């Protein structure tokens, strides 16, 4: 199976092509040419995440790797998790919480980025090349990218952190990694400044050595989605005693929701997907009001969901709303954000097939965390809490909600101090971060400074 761009120009790309390329040359996002169909009885007989991944991932990698080669990569793809099953499921009354934060950086992003890094490394080994990873982060992507790539000596990671809202722990997860092939760069600017630098770097590429790859680790990378598709099937396999299942997904860039939608298109039986957002509500404005328009970013207590536009949303528009009409998709997104996206009512109606949405304010998030803790003694992180309303407002007793717990609460200690809740059970990967020395390089939001810095720190 090959891949193509949502905007129609790039076509017939292999898995290796799109893994190494990231964004399509026409500005679109890569999509599989068809949705592979799973045999759901097979999934039902599987218990472990690894087993499910060995079934799901080869559908997408077949254009570049034999099944055997893929299985070899998958063997060590996910590592340094605190529990052998990788995921825990906590049952509550008529919902369950899928804990995706047992990886080394204590957020779900380890699932996608560890898989991408393992395949980066496989291709670099085969071609005897090196690569630079360049990314900007406002939350958990940077730490997961750094951690996923640091053990591969053919990859150097340069991750830019803006001034701003991430928690001290999130920052220290990046700045305390002492590896020769990792650079955490504090940029004197906003997240948007950092993203502009990344965009320019991908255009100019003047700091690369001959034949060197420049890799994107942001959430549009298809392989990250593949890693995430697997845990939706895992949840199903472990909760299939329920008559019907829905997912509530706290989201920012729509990557995690798109993975859920992908699983649905591949044959996962599910009733609905709730798109749960904080006050950065572009997705909720779309699903509730047919208004996809860019507003300024607000800083919230769920910083990993603070976005102005949801980059993976283009994939849904292309596949679901426009029935894969790449011309129509290119027209919409080439003129976005200057022109807001608003569909004809018949197209917009399609959302009822599967989607709901919820917006939760900071004040509500705090109330949810406190009351959930009071009632169940279970502590939600501020991102996960945003998915709770869909679960508790679910009045259909035959339908079981699965809430994705996207980060461990211990990443946000200040918030729980404010709420007078004691933090117990800090994951070992987050302990002692406070005592470690920070190793951070400071640059202005200036392309030449960045380019020079990378040149000096590149392989030689
Ligand atoms: C990245 C992140 C999200 C948002 O995920 P998307 O795939 O961008 O929707 C939610 N919660 C946490 C903790 C995250 O790190």
mmCIF file of C-alpha atoms and ligand atoms in Angstrom, residues 106-109 139-141 170 219 224 228 249-257 304-305 307 312 381 383-384 406-408 411-412, ligand 1:
data_model
loop_
_atom_site.group_PDB
_atom_site.id
_atom_site.type_symbol
_atom_site.label_atom_id
_atom_site.label_comp_id
_atom_site.label_asym_id
_atom_site.label_seq_id
_atom_site.Cartn_x
_atom_site.Cartn_y
_atom_site.Cartn_z
ATOM 1 C CA UNK A 106 4.998 9.977 31.052
ATOM 2 C CA UNK A 107 2.728 11.016 28.176
ATOM 3 C CA UNK A 108 1.114 9.086 25.314
ATOM 4 C CA UNK A 109 3.535 10.591 22.802
ATOM 5 C CA UNK A 139 4.613 20.530 25.722
ATOM 6 C CA UNK A 140 5.301 16.818 25.509
ATOM 7 C CA UNK A 141 6.458 16.294 21.929
ATOM 8 C CA UNK A 170 8.175 19.226 31.094
ATOM 9 C CA UNK A 219 2.296 15.180 14.928
ATOM 10 C CA UNK A 224 3.231 8.516 14.943
ATOM 11 C CA UNK A 228 -1.396 5.327 18.232
ATOM 12 C CA UNK A 249 -10.015 11.933 23.387
ATOM 13 C CA UNK A 250 -8.448 15.091 24.851
ATOM 14 C CA UNK A 251 -6.931 16.731 21.815
ATOM 15 C CA UNK A 252 -4.930 19.643 20.455
ATOM 16 C CA UNK A 253 -3.467 18.922 17.029
ATOM 17 C CA UNK A 254 -6.058 16.198 16.344
ATOM 18 C CA UNK A 255 -3.357 13.511 15.992
ATOM 19 C CA UNK A 256 -4.789 11.258 18.649
ATOM 20 C CA UNK A 257 -8.354 11.683 17.410
ATOM 21 C CA UNK A 304 0.004 20.361 25.534
ATOM 22 C CA UNK A 305 -3.383 21.157 23.987
ATOM 23 C CA UNK A 307 -2.936 25.300 19.706
ATOM 24 C CA UNK A 312 -4.113 16.817 11.564
ATOM 25 C CA UNK A 381 -3.910 15.082 34.851
ATOM 26 C CA UNK A 383 -5.378 17.085 29.884
ATOM 27 C CA UNK A 384 -7.118 13.830 30.720
ATOM 28 C CA UNK A 406 -2.704 11.305 27.914
ATOM 29 C CA UNK A 407 -0.231 12.332 30.638
ATOM 30 C CA UNK A 408 0.721 11.426 34.183
ATOM 31 C CA UNK A 411 4.092 16.295 35.278
ATOM 32 C CA UNK A 412 2.027 19.195 36.665
HETATM 33 C C1 LIG B 1 0.124 16.186 22.787
HETATM 34 C C2 LIG B 1 -0.832 16.023 23.914
HETATM 35 C C3 LIG B 1 -2.218 16.112 23.734
HETATM 36 C C4 LIG B 1 -2.817 16.449 22.392
HETATM 37 O O1 LIG B 1 -2.601 15.437 21.453
HETATM 38 P P1 LIG B 1 -2.969 15.642 19.905
HETATM 39 O O2 LIG B 1 -2.524 14.401 19.241
HETATM 40 O O3 LIG B 1 -2.223 16.855 19.476
HETATM 41 O O4 LIG B 1 -4.412 15.841 19.847
HETATM 42 C C5 LIG B 1 -3.053 15.897 24.809
HETATM 43 N N1 LIG B 1 -2.546 15.626 26.038
HETATM 44 C C6 LIG B 1 -1.223 15.535 26.261
HETATM 45 C C7 LIG B 1 -0.744 15.260 27.641
HETATM 46 C C8 LIG B 1 -0.311 15.723 25.214
HETATM 47 O O5 LIG B 1 0.998 15.637 25.441
#
